[in-house]
Structures are given as C-alpha cells and as structure tokens.
Amino acid sequence: MSSTSGPFSFDTLSLHAGQQPDPATGARATPIYQTTSFVFQDSDQAASLFNGERAGHVYSRISNPTNAVLEERVAALEGGVGAIATASGQAAVHLAVATLMGTGGHIVASHSLYGGTHNLLTYTLPRFGIETTFVDPRDPEAFRNAIRPETRLVFGEVLGNPGLDILDIEAVAQVAHDNGLPLLIDATFTTPYLCRPFDHGADLVYHSATKFLGGHGVAVGGVLVDSGRFDWDASGLFPELTEPYAGFHNMDFTEEYGPSAFLLRARKEGLRDFGACMSPTTAFHLLQGLETLPLRMQRHVDNTRRLVAFLAEHEAVEHVGYPEQPDHPDHGLAARMLPKGCGAVFSFTIKGGREAGRRFTESLNLFSHLANVGDAKSLVIHPASTTHHRMSSEALRAAGISEGMIRLSVGLEDPDDLINDLKRALRASQKEAR
Amino acid sequence: MELTVNGSKTYIYTGTHALEPGRTTWLFVHGAGMDHSAWILQSRYFAFHGQNVMAVDLPGHGRSAGEPLGSIEAQADWLAALLDAASVEQAMVVGHSMGSLAAVDFAARYRDRVKGLALVGTGFPMPVAEPLLEATRANDPRGIGMIMNWGISPQSHLGGNQAPGLWIHGQGVRLLEQAAPGVLFTDMNACNAYEAGVARAGEIACPVHFVIGDRDMMTPPKATAALADAVTAPVSRTVLRGCGHMTPLERPNELLDELIAFGARLG
C-alpha cells in the first residue's frame, strides 16, 4: 500500500473499514438496514438533506447505511476517495458511462472485455448515441490513435477476457491523461488484493462484486470506485461535473465537492434517476465476503498455481493460458503489476476439440458447470459447447476461443481434490475420443 | 465568485447565492493545504438559509491565484482586505486549524469586523513536528500521510463517514494532494512560527465558540484550553467525542449544528 493509505493494513481494512459498532444497538456486525426510507428529525433537517447541506440518508435508492459500509470498505481497499454500490457490475459500468457522457459520446475500449460489457458497448449504448472503438489492449498507441474529439472515456480490464491479456494500466493511463480523459478499469478478476489500479494511474475502477469480492456466489452486485485524482476542471471535457446542474439546485460538482465530484454527480443523478441501486441485504452478504477477501484470494491463487502446473504437464492438454506461465505474452507485465498472482480464472485447451471439451466438462464432479466466476466453489465452462455453441470454428477463432478451450474458475477446495477431479475428467475426455 | 484582493484573483464559494447587504455574513477560513470545499455542507446550509457565505480559498489555495501567505498575521490582514473587497463590514468568522489561528489574529486586530468567532480544531501553540515540516518542505507525499494519520481520529480511520460512500481518509488525502508544490510547507511553517496566539486571544472582543475533538492529536484539548483560557470575551466550547482534528470531514453535521446554535445566540 502507498504511504497515503492510512495507518491500517489491507487485512485490517477488509474487516473494519467503513463500519463503527452500530450507534443505536452496539451491534458488532454491520446491521442490515432493510428500509426504504429514513425519518426526518424536522422539516429543516429534511430540506437540508435534500439540498446537500447535511450528510445522511433520505431514501435507499440513493444511499443506505449498510450499503455505505460496503462503499467505504471497497474505497478504502482500493485507495479511492469513495464508492457507490450498484445492482450489478453492469449497473456500475453503466453508471460510470452515463455520468460522463450522453448522446454523441465516444469510448475507446480494450477489445478483450467480458462478454456482457462487450454487448453493452457494441449493441446497447449505440442506441443511446454512444459509440465505442475497440482496440488491442496490448497496444497503448492503439488507444491513442482511436481517441476522437468526442471521446470521454478510456476503458479496459486488468485481466482481459478470455486470454488474460494484462492491460498496462500505467501506459494506457498516460495516453488517456495526455488527452484529458479518465481511465476506467474493470478489476473484477483481480480485486484490490492482487492489484490496485489507482496505484498504476487509473482514475475509476469498478467490480462485479458478485465474483471475488463477495466470493460466495450468493449475491449479485457491483461497486464503482473513484480515485478522486482526475482533474475534471483541467480537462474541460466534462460540463456535467464542472458547470451548474439544473437537476440539483445548480450544483457545480467540482466547485463544491472537489475530489469527490464524480461520485456526487453519479449518486445525485445516476442512482437517483436510473435507479440501479443495491439492496441492503445484498450489501450485507458482500460485506461478509469482503471480511475474508485477503485469505480467500491468496488461497484462490495458491490453488490456481497448483492446477496450472498440473495442467501444463498433462498429455491431454495442448496449452495453458495463465500470465505466470513463461510462454504467456504478458509474463513480464504480470511480474510487475501482479506479483501476488494473476487471479483464479484461466483457460486451457484440451486435445480433441469441441467434443473432448464437452466430455471433459460433463465428467467433472467437483467443478460446477455454469456461467459464473469468482465463487468459493470451483467452476468450469466450455464455451464452444455452451455459451458459444452456435458459432462456427472460424467465428470462434475470431473471438479468440478455440474449440477445445476450457475456462476454469478455481475455488477454495483442497487442491489435491481438484487435481484428482481434473485428472479423471481429462482421462475420460481422451479415452472416448479414440 | 471571484474577487480581486490585493491585486490577485481570489475565489470565494458563496453557495450559489450573491452576497446581499443587510444579511449576516459567514466567513469560513480553511486549514493548511485545503480549500473552501472543506466547509461545503456548512457553507451551503447558511447560503440556503438567507445568509451570506464567503468560504474562501486563501491565496495560492484551491481556485485562488497568488502565492500562499507566509505568516498567520499576513493571513489575518488578507482577510480584512477580502472583506473590504466584498464590501462586507462585519462577519461571523469560522476557522479550522491554521484558519483558526488566522481568525484569532484577525478578530484581535480587526475587532470591529468580527461579530462572532467559531474556532474548530484549534489550539496554541500549534507546533509542527520536524519530520512533517521536512516532508512538506520536500513536497514528499509522506507529509500528507502524516497529516491524515495524525489528523483524523482512530475511529475515523476505520470509517463510518456521515457522508454516504465517501472514505474520510481518502477525501483528506486527495484534497491535500491538490495543493500546489510548496503550499503545504508554507502553511505548516506559518502555524509553527506563530507566536502571538495567547496575546491575541486576550484582545478578542467578540464571543468565541470552540468546537474540539477529544481525539485531536494535532491540536489536543490542552492546547485548546491554553487558547480558550486567554480569551476574556465570552467563551463557550463543545467537545465532540471520538472526533480528531479534521472536524469538517469527520463530524460535518455536529459542526453545522454548533454553528447554527452559535449564530442563533448572537442574533
């Protein structure tokens, strides 16, 4: 952590940040404030809360005490100025985009993105007049060349999908800042335990908290975090933040809130009007997960390293794509940016193509066959026979997916049990192929 | 709102309202390395409750041009020039930390200009530890870390911000990071070098209200007492339990309540 992270370590903040023992009851755990709204002390207090003259909660679409603990905790772990909890990771990225631009806006994004985000940028946002140019995440100059006068955001993932290409955040942030633009990072796969994008120059970070932050696969949610470092005034490209907003008593967000301007606008407009807020019960579930984030992530990575080593030596495996492998194109970048590990989601290619992949997934016992990652339990999916089964071999290749590619999300089980499960399924996949 | 003070462009936050004659004016003076936004909730409240607000950016801070002023006395003189430029005869003056020393000096030497004085996170002397002076002299970010580590209470370091979703430590760090090189050192040095606190406190004629945190490590309660005991004008004080030095960030609502009550007492 940097020298400006405060007196407490990451592990301590994972347990405590954002929470004081409940002032009403003394409860040590964060209470679930499952309420839509909050009683005003009097009319003046009510008016002051509505007008941004007092701090506090009015209505749970906009803020809630349980959610606020989660928001502060993630902000503390990321080293940001604050955060906003959202209904999902997709809601978080939409909130970021909608706060920064409207029709006519343009985004430059890595082409290695989660499929849902790719859909949002490719098909949905254009219906609202926002276009995206996709570029090679390994080429910072491609980001620079794609920037237009109407560009308002540069965007990528720490670990790209599906090849785990690592974004050189420092280099891409430099390109963005040279052009007066913020860099938004999806850090879902890494969590702040493995990488804090703000330390590398990113300006905004979001998570699908559904995955490793929550860690138990019981709650869908997202979190959008602001570093508070981007100079919106100097950029001159964001009147939403630097000019009076008629929708909130002519508030000029950078004038009034300085480093927190983006989050205030996102909350007072984005949550208020689009309404993709998080349930307080969801926030509670995610907080339970966050308490053990450092322990879980280390175990996820340790298990992953064992499985990668096993698969890399197995005769039925053509290739393992994990950035710590010497043949991965981003091996050097991984050592610099992700010294604690490159996460617990990776792909490998099984010999025998699409049919072998199908047999492999159906022969596993411990790995659950489903479309998610970041659970405490190990997960598997074979894109060519499931999510991408209608695609031809050529189309799969164009998407960077081979017919025998298997994606694993490595959980917290005993690694020997996981290896035994893989060993048996690999044998089954090859036996029947002959 | 922009004014020209002593030939330099000066920014004051007025809560989106123009200054109007005949209204009580609240003059907010920020602490070292900070700017008007430290007071955003309190200043916005008074602006929307029929009173004038002048939350200043001292020279070289925030949106104001010029070089930071090298002494507390110079800051006090500048506050007088600011009121002249705004055509404001008298104000309720609220100062935090370094700004509280400037407010004390101003209230003592420009007695007719101050109706009431609210001092937040204050004390005398206000010595600055040598490692912090060294770090800020070198524009070393560790100086900001020291200020925030000492500046907010242990409870506030863990969180529980009254402002939903904002991380107090992160807010403070980012605000201080925005200060131009040299500003923080100039401010720290001004606090460290100020010697007239007790003498000036004895010359204050208006009522003074102290708002202090019992976990303030930078201006601990005994330092506040030294200043308060020297005031011969009417004094009141409120101690906020669990609060450190950064009261506007740590306890914005209680601070606002204190200012509302203080203003009401003075009519």
CSV table of C-alpha atoms in Angstrom, one decimal, chain B residues 49-149:
chain,number,residue,atom,x,y,z
B,49,HIS,CA,-30.9,29.9,4.8
B,50,GLY,CA,-30.9,33.5,4.0
B,51,GLN,CA,-27.4,34.4,5.0
B,52,ASN,CA,-24.3,35.4,3.1
B,53,VAL,CA,-21.5,32.9,2.8
B,54,MET,CA,-17.8,33.5,2.0
B,55,ALA,CA,-15.9,30.2,2.1
B,56,VAL,CA,-12.5,31.4,0.9
B,57,ASP,CA,-9.7,29.9,-0.9
B,58,LEU,CA,-6.7,31.6,0.7
B,59,PRO,CA,-4.1,32.9,-1.8
B,60,GLY,CA,-2.4,30.1,-3.6
B,61,HIS,CA,-5.0,27.6,-2.5
B,62,GLY,CA,-7.9,26.0,-4.4
B,63,ARG,CA,-9.0,28.4,-7.1
B,64,SER,CA,-7.3,31.5,-5.8
B,65,ALA,CA,-4.2,32.9,-7.6
B,66,GLY,CA,-1.1,34.2,-5.9
B,67,GLU,CA,1.4,32.8,-3.5
B,68,PRO,CA,0.4,31.3,-0.2
B,69,LEU,CA,0.8,33.8,2.6
B,70,GLY,CA,3.8,33.1,4.8
B,71,SER,CA,2.5,34.1,8.2
B,72,ILE,CA,-0.7,34.0,10.3
B,73,GLU,CA,-0.5,37.7,10.6
B,74,ALA,CA,-0.4,38.1,6.8
B,75,GLN,CA,-3.4,35.8,6.5
B,76,ALA,CA,-5.3,38.0,9.0
B,77,ASP,CA,-4.5,41.1,7.1
B,78,TRP,CA,-5.6,39.4,3.9
B,79,LEU,CA,-9.0,38.5,5.5
B,80,ALA,CA,-9.5,42.2,6.2
B,81,ALA,CA,-8.7,43.1,2.6
B,82,LEU,CA,-11.1,40.4,1.5
B,83,LEU,CA,-14.0,41.8,3.4
B,84,ASP,CA,-13.1,45.2,2.0
B,85,ALA,CA,-13.2,43.9,-1.5
B,86,ALA,CA,-16.6,42.2,-0.8
B,87,SER,CA,-17.9,45.4,0.8
B,88,VAL,CA,-18.7,43.4,4.0
B,89,GLU,CA,-18.4,45.3,7.2
B,90,GLN,CA,-18.6,42.5,9.7
B,91,ALA,CA,-18.8,38.7,9.6
B,92,MET,CA,-19.2,35.6,11.7
B,93,VAL,CA,-15.8,34.1,11.3
B,94,VAL,CA,-15.2,30.3,11.3
B,95,GLY,CA,-11.7,29.0,11.2
B,96,HIS,CA,-10.3,25.5,11.1
B,97,SER,CA,-6.7,24.6,12.2
B,98,MET,CA,-4.4,27.1,10.5
B,99,GLY,CA,-7.5,29.0,9.6
B,100,SER,CA,-8.5,29.3,13.2
B,101,LEU,CA,-5.2,31.0,14.1
B,102,ALA,CA,-5.7,33.4,11.2
B,103,ALA,CA,-9.2,34.0,12.6
B,104,VAL,CA,-7.9,34.7,16.1
B,105,ASP,CA,-5.4,37.1,14.8
B,106,PHE,CA,-8.0,38.8,12.6
B,107,ALA,CA,-10.5,39.1,15.4
B,108,ALA,CA,-8.0,40.6,17.7
B,109,ARG,CA,-6.6,43.2,15.3
B,110,TYR,CA,-9.8,44.0,13.4
B,111,ARG,CA,-12.2,43.9,16.3
B,112,ASP,CA,-15.0,45.8,14.5
B,113,ARG,CA,-15.0,43.3,11.6
B,114,VAL,CA,-15.9,40.2,13.6
B,115,LYS,CA,-19.3,39.6,15.1
B,116,GLY,CA,-18.5,36.2,16.5
B,117,LEU,CA,-15.7,33.7,16.2
B,118,ALA,CA,-16.0,29.9,15.9
B,119,LEU,CA,-12.7,28.1,16.2
B,120,VAL,CA,-12.6,24.5,15.1
B,121,GLY,CA,-9.7,22.1,15.6
B,122,THR,CA,-7.7,24.8,17.2
B,123,GLY,CA,-5.0,25.3,19.9
B,124,PHE,CA,-2.0,27.3,20.8
B,125,PRO,CA,0.8,26.9,20.2
B,126,MET,CA,0.4,24.9,17.0
B,127,PRO,CA,3.8,23.3,16.6
B,128,VAL,CA,4.6,21.2,13.6
B,129,ALA,CA,6.7,18.1,14.1
B,130,GLU,CA,10.1,18.4,12.3
B,131,PRO,CA,9.5,15.3,10.2
B,132,LEU,CA,6.3,16.8,8.9
B,133,LEU,CA,8.0,20.1,8.2
B,134,GLU,CA,10.8,18.3,6.4
B,135,ALA,CA,8.4,16.2,4.3
B,136,THR,CA,6.3,19.2,3.3
B,137,ARG,CA,9.4,21.2,2.5
B,138,ALA,CA,10.4,18.5,0.1
B,139,ASN,CA,6.9,18.1,-1.3
B,140,ASP,CA,7.1,14.5,-0.2
B,141,PRO,CA,3.7,12.8,-0.2
B,142,ARG,CA,4.6,11.2,3.1
B,143,GLY,CA,3.8,14.6,4.6
B,144,ILE,CA,0.2,14.2,3.5
B,145,GLY,CA,0.2,10.7,5.0
B,146,MET,CA,1.4,12.2,8.3
B,147,ILE,CA,-1.2,14.9,8.3
B,148,MET,CA,-4.0,12.5,7.7
B,149,ASN,CA,-2.7,9.8,10.1
